[in-house]
Structures are given as structure tokens and as C-alpha cells.
Coordinates of C-alpha atoms and ligand atoms in Angstrom, one line a residue:
Chain A
X6 CA -45.0 9.6 -7.2
X7 CA -45.6 6.3 -5.4
X8 CA -43.8 4.5 -8.2
X9 CA -40.8 6.8 -8.0
X10 CA -40.6 6.3 -4.2
X11 CA -40.9 2.5 -4.5
X12 CA -38.2 2.4 -7.3
X13 CA -35.9 4.7 -5.3
X14 CA -36.2 2.7 -2.2
X15 CA -35.6 -0.6 -4.2
X16 CA -32.8 1.0 -6.1
X17 CA -31.2 2.0 -2.7
X18 CA -31.7 -1.4 -1.3
X19 CA -29.9 -2.9 -4.3
X20 CA -27.2 -0.2 -4.0
X21 CA -26.8 -1.3 -0.4
X22 CA -26.1 -4.8 -1.5
X23 CA -23.7 -3.6 -4.1
X24 CA -21.9 -1.6 -1.5
X25 CA -21.5 -4.5 0.9
X26 CA -19.7 -6.5 -1.8
X27 CA -17.9 -3.6 -3.5
X28 CA -16.4 -2.2 -0.3
X29 CA -14.4 -5.2 0.5
X30 CA -13.5 -5.8 -3.1
X31 CA -12.2 -2.3 -3.4
X32 CA -10.2 -2.3 -0.2
X33 CA -8.7 -5.8 -1.1
X34 CA -7.7 -4.5 -4.5
X35 CA -6.5 -1.2 -3.3
X36 CA -4.3 -2.5 -0.6
X37 CA -3.1 -5.9 -2.0
X38 CA -3.5 -5.5 -5.8
X39 CA -5.6 -8.7 -5.6
X40 CA -8.6 -8.7 -7.9
X41 CA -10.6 -11.2 -5.8
X42 CA -12.8 -13.0 -8.3
X43 CA -13.9 -15.3 -5.4
X44 CA -15.7 -12.4 -3.6
X45 CA -19.0 -13.4 -5.1
X46 CA -18.4 -16.9 -3.7
X47 CA -18.0 -15.3 -0.2
X48 CA -21.4 -13.7 -0.7
X49 CA -22.8 -17.1 -1.6
X50 CA -21.2 -18.7 1.4
X51 CA -22.9 -16.0 3.6
X52 CA -26.2 -16.4 1.8
X53 CA -26.3 -20.2 2.2
X54 CA -25.0 -20.1 5.8
X55 CA -27.7 -17.6 6.7
X56 CA -30.3 -19.7 4.9
X57 CA -29.1 -22.9 6.6
X58 CA -29.3 -21.1 10.0
X59 CA -32.9 -19.8 9.3
X60 CA -34.4 -22.7 7.4
X61 CA -32.6 -25.8 8.6
X62 CA -31.4 -24.9 12.1
X63 CA -34.5 -22.8 12.9
X64 CA -32.6 -19.7 14.2
X65 CA -34.4 -16.4 14.0
X66 CA -33.4 -14.1 11.2
X67 CA -30.9 -12.0 13.1
X68 CA -29.1 -15.0 14.6
X69 CA -29.0 -16.7 11.3
X70 CA -27.5 -13.5 9.7
X71 CA -24.9 -13.3 12.4
X72 CA -24.0 -16.9 11.8
X73 CA -23.8 -16.4 8.1
X74 CA -21.6 -13.4 8.5
X75 CA -19.4 -15.1 10.8
X76 CA -19.1 -18.1 8.6
X77 CA -18.3 -16.0 5.6
X78 CA -15.7 -14.1 7.6
X79 CA -13.9 -17.4 8.5
X80 CA -14.1 -18.6 4.9
X81 CA -12.4 -15.3 3.8
X82 CA -9.6 -15.7 6.3
X83 CA -9.0 -19.2 5.3
X84 CA -9.0 -18.2 1.6
X85 CA -6.4 -15.6 2.2
X86 CA -4.2 -17.7 4.3
X87 CA -4.4 -20.9 2.3
X88 CA -4.6 -19.6 -1.3
X89 CA -3.9 -16.0 -1.7
X90 CA -0.9 -15.6 0.6
X91 CA 1.3 -18.3 -0.9
X92 CA 0.7 -16.7 -4.3
X93 CA 1.7 -13.0 -3.7
X94 CA 4.7 -13.3 -5.8
X95 CA 2.7 -14.9 -8.7
X96 CA -0.2 -12.6 -9.4
X97 CA -1.4 -14.5 -12.4
X98 CA -1.7 -17.6 -10.5
X99 CA -3.4 -15.7 -7.8
X100 CA -6.2 -14.5 -10.2
X101 CA -6.6 -18.0 -11.5
X102 CA -6.9 -19.3 -7.9
X103 CA -9.6 -16.8 -7.1
X104 CA -11.4 -17.7 -10.4
X105 CA -11.2 -21.3 -9.4
X106 CA -12.8 -20.6 -6.0
X107 CA -15.4 -18.4 -7.6
X108 CA -16.4 -21.4 -9.8
X109 CA -15.9 -24.2 -7.3
X110 CA -18.1 -22.7 -4.5
X111 CA -21.3 -22.4 -6.6
X112 CA -20.7 -25.9 -8.0
X113 CA -20.3 -27.2 -4.4
X114 CA -23.5 -25.5 -3.3
X115 CA -25.2 -26.8 -6.3
X116 CA -23.9 -30.3 -5.5
X117 CA -25.2 -30.2 -2.0
X118 CA -28.4 -28.3 -2.3
X119 CA -29.3 -28.4 -6.0
X120 CA -29.2 -25.7 -8.7
X121 CA -32.8 -24.5 -8.0
X122 CA -33.5 -21.5 -5.9
X123 CA -34.2 -22.4 -2.2
X124 CA -37.0 -20.3 -0.6
X125 CA -35.8 -18.2 2.3
X126 CA -38.1 -18.0 5.2
X127 CA -39.3 -14.5 5.6
X128 CA -39.3 -13.3 9.3
X129 CA -42.7 -12.1 10.5
X130 CA -41.1 -8.9 11.8
X131 CA -39.7 -7.9 8.4
X132 CA -42.6 -9.0 6.3
X133 CA -44.6 -5.8 6.3
X134 CA -44.5 -2.6 4.3
X135 CA -43.9 1.0 5.2
X136 CA -46.1 3.7 3.6
X137 CA -44.1 6.6 2.2
X138 CA -45.9 9.3 -0.1
X139 CA -48.5 6.7 -1.1
X140 CA -46.0 4.0 -1.8
X141 CA -46.0 0.7 0.1
X142 CA -42.3 -0.1 0.5
X143 CA -41.3 -3.4 1.9
X144 CA -39.5 -3.2 5.3
X145 CA -36.6 -5.4 4.1
X146 CA -35.4 -2.5 1.8
X147 CA -34.7 -0.5 4.9
X148 CA -32.9 -3.3 6.5
X149 CA -30.6 -3.4 3.7
X150 CA -30.1 0.3 3.6
X151 CA -29.6 0.5 7.3
X152 CA -27.1 -2.3 7.4
X153 CA -25.0 -0.8 4.5
X154 CA -25.1 2.6 6.3
X155 CA -23.8 1.0 9.5
X156 CA -21.0 -0.8 7.6
X157 CA -20.1 2.4 5.9
X158 CA -19.8 4.3 9.1
X159 CA -17.9 1.4 10.7
X160 CA -15.4 1.2 7.9
X161 CA -14.9 4.9 7.9
X162 CA -14.2 4.8 11.6
X163 CA -11.9 1.8 11.3
X164 CA -9.9 3.6 8.5
X165 CA -9.8 7.0 10.3
X166 CA -9.3 6.0 13.9
X167 CA -7.4 2.8 14.2
X168 CA -3.7 1.9 13.7
X169 CA -4.7 -0.8 11.2
X170 CA -6.9 1.7 9.4
X171 CA -3.9 4.0 9.1
X172 CA -1.9 1.1 7.7
X173 CA -4.6 0.2 5.2
X174 CA -4.9 3.9 4.0
X175 CA -1.1 4.1 3.7
X176 CA -0.9 0.7 2.1
X177 CA -3.4 1.7 -0.6
X178 CA -1.1 4.5 -1.5
X179 CA 2.3 2.8 -1.3
X180 CA 2.5 -0.7 0.2
X181 CA 6.3 -1.1 -0.1
X182 CA 6.8 2.2 1.8
X183 CA 4.6 0.8 4.6
X184 CA 6.8 -2.2 4.9
X185 CA 9.9 0.1 4.8
X186 CA 8.6 1.7 8.0
X187 CA 8.8 -1.7 9.7
X188 CA 5.2 -2.7 9.4
X189 CA 4.3 -6.3 8.5
X190 CA 1.5 -5.6 6.1
X191 CA 0.6 -9.3 5.8
X192 CA -1.4 -9.0 9.0
X193 CA -3.3 -6.0 7.4
X194 CA -3.9 -8.2 4.4
X195 CA -5.6 -10.9 6.4
X196 CA -7.6 -8.3 8.4
X197 CA -8.7 -6.6 5.2
X198 CA -9.8 -10.0 3.7
X199 CA -11.8 -10.7 6.9
X200 CA -13.5 -7.4 6.8
X201 CA -14.3 -7.7 3.1
X202 CA -15.5 -11.3 3.6
X203 CA -17.7 -10.2 6.5
X204 CA -19.3 -7.4 4.5
X205 CA -19.8 -9.7 1.5
X206 CA -21.4 -12.5 3.7
X207 CA -23.5 -10.0 5.5
X208 CA -24.6 -9.0 1.9
X209 CA -25.4 -12.6 1.1
X210 CA -27.6 -13.0 4.1
X211 CA -29.4 -9.7 3.3
X212 CA -29.6 -10.7 -0.4
X213 CA -31.5 -13.9 0.8
X214 CA -34.0 -11.8 2.6
X215 CA -34.3 -9.3 -0.3
X216 CA -34.7 -11.8 -3.1
X217 CA -36.7 -14.2 -0.9
X218 CA -34.5 -17.2 -1.9
X219 CA -31.0 -18.4 -2.4
X220 CA -29.4 -19.9 -5.5
X221 CA -25.8 -20.9 -6.3
X222 CA -25.5 -18.2 -9.0
X223 CA -26.5 -15.2 -6.8
X224 CA -22.9 -14.3 -5.8
X225 CA -21.6 -14.2 -9.2
X226 CA -24.5 -12.2 -10.6
X227 CA -24.1 -9.5 -7.9
X228 CA -20.3 -9.5 -8.3
X229 CA -20.6 -8.1 -11.8
X230 CA -22.5 -5.0 -10.6
X231 CA -20.1 -4.7 -7.7
X232 CA -17.3 -4.5 -10.1
X233 CA -19.0 -1.6 -11.9
X234 CA -19.3 0.1 -8.5
X235 CA -15.6 -0.5 -7.6
X236 CA -14.5 0.9 -10.9
X237 CA -16.8 3.9 -10.7
X238 CA -15.9 4.6 -7.1
X239 CA -12.1 4.1 -7.5
X240 CA -10.2 1.2 -6.3
X241 CA -9.5 1.4 -2.6
X242 CA -12.1 4.1 -1.9
X243 CA -14.8 3.2 0.6
X244 CA -16.6 6.6 0.2
X245 CA -16.3 6.3 -3.6
X246 CA -17.9 2.7 -3.5
X247 CA -20.8 4.1 -1.4
X248 CA -21.6 6.8 -3.9
X249 CA -21.2 4.6 -6.9
X250 CA -23.3 1.9 -5.4
X251 CA -26.2 4.3 -4.9
X252 CA -25.8 5.6 -8.5
X253 CA -25.8 2.0 -9.9
X254 CA -28.6 0.8 -7.9
X255 CA -30.9 3.7 -8.8
X256 CA -29.9 3.8 -12.5
X257 CA -30.6 0.1 -12.8
X258 CA -34.0 0.3 -11.1
X259 CA -35.2 3.2 -13.0
X260 CA -33.9 2.1 -16.4
X261 CA -35.4 -1.3 -15.9
X262 CA -38.8 0.2 -15.1
X263 CA -39.1 3.0 -17.6
X264 CA -37.4 1.4 -20.5
X265 CA -37.4 -2.4 -21.1
X266 CA -36.9 -5.0 -18.4
X267 CA -33.3 -6.0 -18.4
X268 CA -32.1 -2.8 -20.1
X269 CA -31.2 -1.3 -16.7
X270 CA -28.8 -4.2 -16.1
X271 CA -27.4 -3.8 -19.6
X272 CA -27.1 0.0 -19.1
X273 CA -24.9 -0.7 -16.0
X274 CA -22.6 -3.2 -17.7
X275 CA -22.3 -0.8 -20.7
X276 CA -21.4 1.9 -18.2
X277 CA -18.6 -0.4 -16.9
X278 CA -17.2 -1.0 -20.4
X279 CA -17.2 2.8 -21.0
X280 CA -15.6 3.6 -17.7
X281 CA -12.8 1.0 -18.1
X282 CA -12.1 2.2 -21.7
X283 CA -12.2 5.9 -20.7
X284 CA -10.5 5.9 -17.4
X285 CA -8.1 2.9 -17.2
X286 CA -6.1 4.8 -14.6
X287 CA -9.0 4.6 -12.1
X288 CA -8.3 0.9 -11.8
X289 CA -5.3 1.7 -9.7
X290 CA -6.9 4.7 -8.0
X291 CA -6.3 6.1 -4.6
X292 CA -8.1 5.9 -1.4
X293 CA -10.6 8.8 -1.1
Chain B
X5 CA 37.2 -1.7 7.8
X6 CA 35.2 -4.8 7.3
X7 CA 35.4 -6.1 10.8
X8 CA 34.2 -3.0 12.4
X9 CA 31.5 -2.0 9.8
X10 CA 28.0 -1.6 11.0
X11 CA 26.6 -2.6 7.7
X12 CA 28.5 -4.6 5.2
X13 CA 27.4 -6.1 1.9
X14 CA 29.5 -8.4 -0.2
X15 CA 28.7 -9.5 -3.8
X16 CA 25.3 -7.9 -3.8
X17 CA 23.4 -8.8 -7.0
X18 CA 20.0 -7.7 -8.2
X19 CA 18.1 -9.0 -11.2
X20 CA 14.8 -7.4 -12.0
X21 CA 12.7 -8.8 -14.9
X22 CA 15.7 -10.5 -16.3
X23 CA 17.8 -7.3 -16.2
X24 CA 21.1 -7.5 -14.3
X25 CA 21.2 -4.2 -12.4
X26 CA 23.7 -4.9 -9.7
X27 CA 26.4 -7.4 -10.4
X28 CA 28.7 -7.4 -7.4
X29 CA 28.4 -4.4 -5.0
X30 CA 30.5 -4.3 -1.8
X31 CA 29.6 -1.8 0.7
X32 CA 30.7 -0.9 4.2
X33 CA 29.1 1.6 6.4
X34 CA 31.2 3.0 9.1
X35 CA 29.8 2.6 12.7
X36 CA 29.9 6.4 13.3
X37 CA 29.4 9.5 11.0
X38 CA 28.3 9.7 7.5
X39 CA 29.2 7.1 4.8
X40 CA 28.5 8.4 1.3
X41 CA 27.3 6.2 -1.5
X42 CA 28.4 7.9 -4.7
X43 CA 28.3 7.3 -8.4
X44 CA 26.8 8.8 -11.5
X45 CA 23.2 8.6 -12.4
X46 CA 22.1 5.1 -13.1
X47 CA 25.2 3.6 -11.4
X48 CA 22.9 1.6 -9.0
X49 CA 22.9 3.5 -5.8
X50 CA 19.2 3.5 -5.3
X51 CA 19.0 -0.2 -6.2
X52 CA 21.8 -1.0 -3.7
X53 CA 19.9 0.7 -0.9
X54 CA 16.8 -1.0 -1.9
X55 CA 18.5 -4.3 -2.0
X56 CA 19.8 -3.7 1.6
X57 CA 16.2 -2.9 2.7
X58 CA 14.9 -6.0 0.9
X59 CA 12.7 -3.9 -1.4
X60 CA 14.1 -5.7 -4.4
X61 CA 15.0 -9.3 -4.9
X62 CA 18.7 -9.6 -4.0
X63 CA 21.5 -12.2 -3.5
X64 CA 24.8 -11.8 -1.8
X65 CA 25.7 -11.3 1.9
X66 CA 24.4 -8.5 3.9
X67 CA 25.3 -8.2 7.5
X68 CA 24.0 -5.5 9.8
X69 CA 25.3 -5.2 13.4
X70 CA 26.6 -8.7 13.2
X71 CA 23.4 -10.3 11.9
X72 CA 22.7 -11.7 8.5
X73 CA 19.8 -9.7 7.1
X74 CA 20.2 -10.7 3.5
X75 CA 17.1 -13.0 3.5
X76 CA 14.9 -11.0 5.9
X77 CA 11.6 -9.3 4.5
X78 CA 11.7 -5.5 4.5
X79 CA 9.8 -5.0 7.7
X80 CA 12.1 -7.3 9.6
X81 CA 15.3 -5.6 8.2
X82 CA 13.8 -2.2 9.4
X83 CA 13.1 -3.7 12.8
X84 CA 16.7 -4.4 13.2
X85 CA 17.1 -0.7 13.6
X86 CA 17.2 1.0 10.2
X87 CA 15.4 4.2 9.4
X88 CA 14.9 4.7 5.6
X89 CA 14.3 8.0 3.7
X90 CA 13.8 6.8 0.1
X91 CA 14.7 8.7 -3.1
X92 CA 11.1 9.8 -3.8
X93 CA 10.7 10.6 -0.2
X94 CA 8.0 8.0 0.2
X95 CA 5.6 10.4 2.0
X96 CA 1.9 9.4 2.0
X97 CA 0.2 12.2 0.2
X98 CA -3.3 11.3 1.4
X99 CA -2.3 11.1 5.0
X100 CA -1.7 14.1 7.3
X101 CA 1.7 15.0 8.6
X102 CA 0.9 13.7 12.0
X103 CA -0.5 10.4 10.5
X104 CA 2.7 9.9 8.5
X105 CA 4.7 10.2 11.7
X106 CA 2.4 8.0 13.6
X107 CA 2.6 5.3 11.0
X108 CA 6.4 5.2 11.4
X109 CA 6.3 4.8 15.2
X110 CA 7.8 1.5 16.3
X111 CA 9.2 2.3 19.7
X112 CA 7.0 2.5 22.8
X113 CA 8.4 6.0 23.4
X114 CA 8.9 7.7 20.0
X115 CA 11.3 10.7 20.0
X116 CA 8.8 13.4 19.1
X117 CA 10.6 16.1 21.1
X118 CA 13.8 15.6 19.0
X119 CA 11.9 15.4 15.7
X120 CA 9.9 18.6 16.5
X121 CA 13.0 20.3 17.7
X122 CA 14.7 19.7 14.4
X123 CA 11.6 20.4 12.3
X124 CA 9.1 22.7 14.2
X125 CA 7.1 22.8 11.1
X126 CA 6.1 19.1 11.4
X127 CA 4.3 20.0 14.6
X128 CA 2.6 23.2 13.4
X129 CA 1.6 21.4 10.1
X130 CA 0.4 18.2 11.8
X131 CA -3.0 18.4 10.5
X132 CA -2.1 19.3 6.9
X133 CA -2.1 16.6 4.2
X134 CA 1.4 15.6 3.4
X135 CA 0.7 15.8 -0.3
X136 CA 0.2 19.6 0.0
X137 CA 3.6 20.2 1.6
X138 CA 6.4 21.7 -0.4
X139 CA 9.3 19.4 -1.5
X140 CA 11.5 20.5 1.3
X141 CA 8.8 20.0 3.9
X142 CA 8.2 16.5 2.5
X143 CA 11.9 15.8 2.8
X144 CA 11.9 17.0 6.5
X145 CA 8.9 14.6 7.1
X146 CA 10.8 11.8 5.4
X147 CA 13.8 12.3 7.6
X148 CA 11.8 13.1 10.7
X149 CA 10.1 9.7 10.3
X150 CA 13.5 8.0 10.5
X151 CA 14.4 9.8 13.7
X152 CA 11.3 8.8 15.7
X153 CA 12.7 5.4 16.6
X154 CA 16.0 4.5 18.3
X155 CA 17.5 3.4 15.0
X156 CA 21.1 2.2 14.7
X157 CA 21.4 3.4 11.1
X158 CA 19.7 6.1 8.9
X159 CA 19.7 5.5 5.2
X160 CA 18.9 8.6 3.2
X161 CA 18.7 8.4 -0.7
X162 CA 19.4 11.8 -2.3
X163 CA 17.7 13.8 0.3
X164 CA 18.6 17.1 -1.5
X165 CA 17.4 16.1 -4.8
X166 CA 15.2 18.8 -6.5
X167 CA 15.3 21.1 -3.4
X168 CA 15.9 24.9 -3.5
X169 CA 19.4 26.0 -2.5
X170 CA 18.4 27.3 0.9
X171 CA 16.7 24.2 1.8
X172 CA 19.6 22.1 0.6
X173 CA 21.7 23.9 3.2
X174 CA 19.0 23.2 5.9
X175 CA 19.0 19.5 5.1
X176 CA 22.8 19.5 5.2
X177 CA 22.7 21.0 8.7
X178 CA 20.2 18.4 9.8
X179 CA 22.2 15.6 8.4
X180 CA 25.3 16.8 10.3
X181 CA 23.4 17.0 13.5
X182 CA 21.7 13.5 13.0
X183 CA 25.1 12.0 12.2
X184 CA 26.4 13.0 15.7
X185 CA 23.8 10.7 17.1
X186 CA 23.5 7.8 14.7
X187 CA 25.5 6.6 11.7
X188 CA 24.1 7.7 8.3
X189 CA 24.4 6.0 4.8
X190 CA 23.9 8.9 2.5
X191 CA 23.3 8.6 -1.3
X192 CA 24.2 12.1 -2.7
X193 CA 25.0 13.8 -5.9
X194 CA 25.9 17.1 -4.2
X195 CA 29.6 16.7 -3.7
X196 CA 30.0 19.9 -1.7
X197 CA 27.6 18.4 0.8
X198 CA 29.4 15.1 0.7
X199 CA 32.7 16.9 1.4
X200 CA 31.1 18.6 4.3
X201 CA 29.5 15.7 6.2
X202 CA 30.9 12.4 4.9
X203 CA 33.8 10.4 6.4
X204 CA 34.1 7.4 4.1
X205 CA 32.6 6.7 0.8
X206 CA 31.8 4.0 -1.6
X207 CA 31.6 4.8 -5.4
X208 CA 29.5 2.6 -7.7
X209 CA 29.8 2.4 -11.4
X210 CA 27.6 0.3 -13.7
X211 CA 26.2 -1.8 -10.9
X212 CA 29.6 -2.6 -9.2
X213 CA 31.7 -1.1 -6.5
X214 CA 34.4 0.9 -8.2
X215 CA 36.1 2.5 -5.2
X216 CA 36.0 2.5 -1.3
X217 CA 37.8 4.9 0.8
X218 CA 38.0 8.3 2.5
X219 CA 35.6 10.7 1.0
X220 CA 37.7 13.9 1.4
X221 CA 40.6 12.1 -0.1
X222 CA 38.7 11.1 -3.2
X223 CA 37.2 14.4 -3.7
X224 CA 40.6 16.2 -3.3
X225 CA 42.0 13.9 -6.1
X226 CA 40.7 15.7 -9.1
X227 CA 41.8 13.0 -11.5
X228 CA 40.1 10.2 -9.4
X229 CA 36.9 12.2 -8.9
X230 CA 36.6 12.9 -12.6
X231 CA 37.2 9.2 -13.4
X232 CA 34.8 7.8 -10.8
X233 CA 32.1 10.5 -10.6
X234 CA 32.4 12.3 -13.8
X235 CA 33.3 15.7 -12.3
X236 CA 36.3 17.4 -11.0
X237 CA 36.3 17.2 -7.2
X238 CA 39.4 19.4 -6.7
X239 CA 38.0 22.8 -6.5
X240 CA 37.7 23.8 -2.9
X241 CA 34.0 24.6 -2.2
X242 CA 33.1 26.9 0.7
X243 CA 30.3 25.7 2.9
X244 CA 28.0 28.5 1.7
X245 CA 28.2 27.1 -1.8
X246 CA 27.0 23.7 -0.8
X247 CA 23.6 24.9 -2.1
X248 CA 24.7 25.7 -5.6
X249 CA 27.4 23.1 -6.1
X250 CA 26.9 21.4 -9.4
X251 CA 25.7 17.8 -9.0
X252 CA 28.0 14.9 -9.9
X253 CA 25.8 14.0 -12.8
X254 CA 27.8 16.0 -15.3
X255 CA 28.2 14.4 -18.7
X256 CA 31.5 12.6 -18.4
X257 CA 32.6 10.0 -20.8
X258 CA 30.7 6.9 -19.9
X259 CA 33.2 4.8 -21.6
X260 CA 36.1 6.0 -19.5
X261 CA 34.2 5.6 -16.2
X262 CA 33.1 2.1 -17.2
X263 CA 36.6 1.0 -18.2
X264 CA 38.0 2.4 -14.9
X265 CA 35.2 0.7 -12.9
X266 CA 35.9 -2.7 -14.3
X267 CA 39.7 -2.3 -13.7
X268 CA 39.2 -1.3 -10.1
X269 CA 36.4 -3.6 -9.2
X270 CA 37.5 -6.8 -7.4
Ligands
LIG304 N1 12.8 -1.7 -11.5 C1 13.8 -1.5 -12.4 N2 13.5 -2.1 -13.6 C2 14.4 -1.9 -14.6 N3 15.6 -1.3 -14.6 C3 15.8 -0.6 -13.4 C4 14.9 -0.7 -12.3 N4 15.4 0.0 -11.2 C5 16.6 0.5 -11.7 N5 16.8 0.2 -13.0 C6 18.0 0.5 -13.8 O1 19.2 0.2 -13.0 C7 20.1 1.2 -13.1 C8 20.5 1.7 -11.7 O2 19.4 2.4 -11.2 P1 19.4 3.1 -9.9 O3 19.8 2.2 -8.8 O4 18.2 3.9 -9.6 O5 20.6 4.2 -10.1 P2 21.0 5.4 -9.2 O6 20.3 5.6 -8.0 O7 22.5 5.3 -9.0 O8 20.9 6.7 -10.2 C9 19.6 2.3 -14.1 O9 20.0 2.0 -15.3 C10 18.0 2.0 -14.0 O10 17.5 2.4 -15.2
LIG305 MG1 19.0 7.0 -7.2

């Protein structure tokens, strides 16, 4: 029982990370038809900025996390304005550009701080464990789950209650018609990139806490699982991404533990292949 | 006509994926009443309207209310004061009726009283998802959306397409009422409806303007109507039969129509 609880909490924590990456990825694709292969790089930017804040600048964890998130948000906005926006009429070049950023950022991080993992200073307040049904669950799992839940609620409120949320929901359905109502959707694009970048960078700062270190490849690794989540949840669907993130995190943890280590990761990627082959239509799905 | 036209396009061309869809459309929309855009299926009516709205890449001159709008992006064209109800209605299925309307608000003071007076159902069904509306209700929503703002032109692309006869008559009534307030560019296959509401018309054939002139005159000339639209326009049609009138899509000889179009086109 204790093992099951620990695996479940860890799986949910991982699922929370996946959700933070996948929600932005899903909204960006749903609204803009942009498959942002640089999204993992935004996570890495957030992770390293948080690490820099905590380990180099001596900020406490929460301040470092806020700094990392803000830094990643700015990076996402710059990415949209400088690289994505000029290429809207050239989708193929746009994908290549995001691939380029996805490769360049880890290389840059490696160039500056080296290829090895850098230990992330664990804050005292989050170092302990919580006892549930005999299991000692590290506190940081709950930080991840709580943060993802907050982001989920905030995103749902944004989509349901605000004018830009309305524009995003409508734009996921039919972007051309939104412009035909006199709306300049490019502002919504930049905003969605900012939101997606913020969530991914927050995920980066939390991943640093969860894994206890940062390394240049982290973003790209997590991006693969986020893709599985996006495809499972339906492009453009925040609620779908949340449900799929929980499923993927749990399947991965339990399969890794009860079968062979690494088989869970493989199972998830195999699941992606099956989904893409079986439901190619879902790639252009609707906002739920 | 050109000098006083509210909207005028000259030499409008559209190429999509290497396919030449429009090769020289001239269009003038009268500053009052309904201007009909006619032509057989595939003649290029929808593409013409989309070109005006900037929804497809286009070349040629487009002037609206004295301003060159031929290079503006869609949202900027719309903000010049054009309300657009597209061929497929363009209603957001996953949004409620009220949200569909709210999204269309541009003015500080949207004309909800007028829209709800024309379409009371849009108020009573405000919380219903637009995707669950009937075709007729969706069309009302699409038209209602164009009337929220103080537009200078309403563009409606086949608003009666696929609707039940009774609903077609309702839409016709609405269009007649709307045209009293604001000029309308109406793409329509239902010639009885055109006869009832339209003043002037432009006829397209194979991506070109084949005829411009008075709508009633054209429809009264059976030979010309058959040539340009592929149907006889001469039979007098009572208002009550608007609903059941045959659409202008009838299988006329394409070859004849094409030859005529080329002859008449400038
Ligand atoms: N996006 C497109 N790609 C290729 N062909 C198109 C496209 N849009 C329209 N067409 C073609 O252009 C012609 C005119 O279409 P359209 O403007 O929809 O005609 P109408 O509205 O008069 O029926 C048709 O032959 C149609 O098949
Ligand atoms: Mg059409």
C-alpha cells in the first residue's frame, strides 16, 4: 500500500510537470497551428534561470521560481515576435525555426554551464516528507501537483471569463472567422505564447526541484512526454491535457516500477505511436 | 455607377495553390439597398467575397467608402465597417450563442436591442451552444452578429442555403428590413429572393464578371437569365413562392455560359 501511494504521488507529480508543458503546447497548436518544438527549450530556460537565481544569486526558492518563470515568459514572447510571427505564411520554415531554437538553447546552456547536471539547492522548507498511509512522500511532489492545479484553474478562468480567452477558444475552432469579426488575432498569438512560455518555465523551475538538478537535455526529454499528453488530450484542449497528463504520469510510474525500469517510458512513447496512427484527426482537435 | 459605389473592385484576381480562381472580377456595390452577386455554382462568388474580406490572397483594386482596402489584413477591412456572414455561417459551435455575439462586438455600444428584436430566439437561447442550433437559427446568429455594430455594409454569402422553405422566407424578410438601414451585398442562388430584394446585380461566370446591371431587368429577360445563370428568369414568381423557387444551379450548358461570359467580359 505504501508503495502504491508513493508511486501514485510521484506519478501525479510527473503528470503535473507534463501538464505545465503540454497545456501551452496544446493551446499554441490549437490556436496558431504552430507545433512549437522549442517548447522544451522554454522549459530549460525556466529551469536554468531558476537554478541561477537559487544557486548563483542566492534567492530563496520561491523568488528564484518567480524569476525563472518571468524570464521564460519574456523568452517566449521574444521567440514569438522575432521568429514565429514573420513566418506565419511559411509553416515549414516555422517548424524548422522552432527545431533550431530547440537545439540551440540546450547547446547554449551546455556551452555556458557544461553538459553535466548541476545540483539544485533544495530549500529547507520543502526538503521533508509527508506520511500518507504509511508512505513517506517527499513534499516537493505536492508543490508540483499544487502548482499544476493552480495553473489549470487559472487557465480555465482565463478561457471562460476573459475577452482574450473567448478569442482563444473561438480561434481554436476557426481562426479565419475570428479575424473576419474584426479581431486582430496576432495579439492573442503573442499572449498565448506568453502564457505557454510561463507555464513551461514554471515547469522548468519545478522540474529542477523535483529532479534535484538541472541539465541541458531536461527540456527535450520532458517535451516528448508532453507531446504524448497533447495528442491524447486533444490539441487545443486544456482540460484534455490535464486528464491525459495524469494518465501518462501514473502509467509511466507504475509500469516502470512493476515491470522493468524504463519500460514505462517506452510504454508511453508506444502509446503515442498508437494514438497518432489510430486517431490522426485528433491532431487538429477542438477545444474541450 | 462606379463613382457612387460604396464598394468597388476592379480586376480582382485570386490564385490559390497555383490555381487561378478569379481572373478579373469587377464589382460595384450600390450605396443603398441590396446588390446581388450571382452566378452558377463554382463561378467564384464566394471567392470574390473572401477576396474583398482579405481572407484569400488577392490582387487588384478594392475601394471601400473611398479607401483603398485591397492590401489590408482581414480584421482591418472589417473595422472599416463591414459585417460578414460567410457561406458556411462561420458560427463557433463550441461557444454559446451569447459568446458568439460577444465575440463580434466592436462598438462601445453594440445594438443588442435591434438584434434581439429581429431574432428573439438569440436572446432566449443565449446560453445554448451554437453547435446545437438548427441551421436556420445558426444563420440568424450569423446575420445577427453583423448587425451588432454600426456597419456600413453587410456581406451575406448564400444566407438561405440549405434552409427549410419557411425559414428562407424569414431570412428574406430580415434581409429586406436590414437593407432599409444598411447596404447589403448578397450572394444568392434563390432568384425569387433576389427578385424581391435586390436592386442591382453583378453576375460572375468562370471567375470573371459577365454582367452588371439592374437585377429585375436581368431576371425579366429570360434569354439573358438563361445565358448568365443557367435558368429561365422570366416566370413571374409570387412572393409566397420565394421559399420553393428553384435555385439557379440548374444544369445549363456550361459551354454556352462560358462562351457568353468571355464575350461580355471586358
Ligand atoms: N481554396 C480553394 N482551393 C482550390 N480551389 C478552390 C478553392 N476555393 C474555391 N475553389 C474553386 O474555385 C471555384 C470558385 O469557387 P467559389 O468561389 O466557391 O464559387 P461559388 O461561390 O460561386 O460557388 C470553384 O471551382 C472552386 O472549386
Ligand atoms: Mg459559394
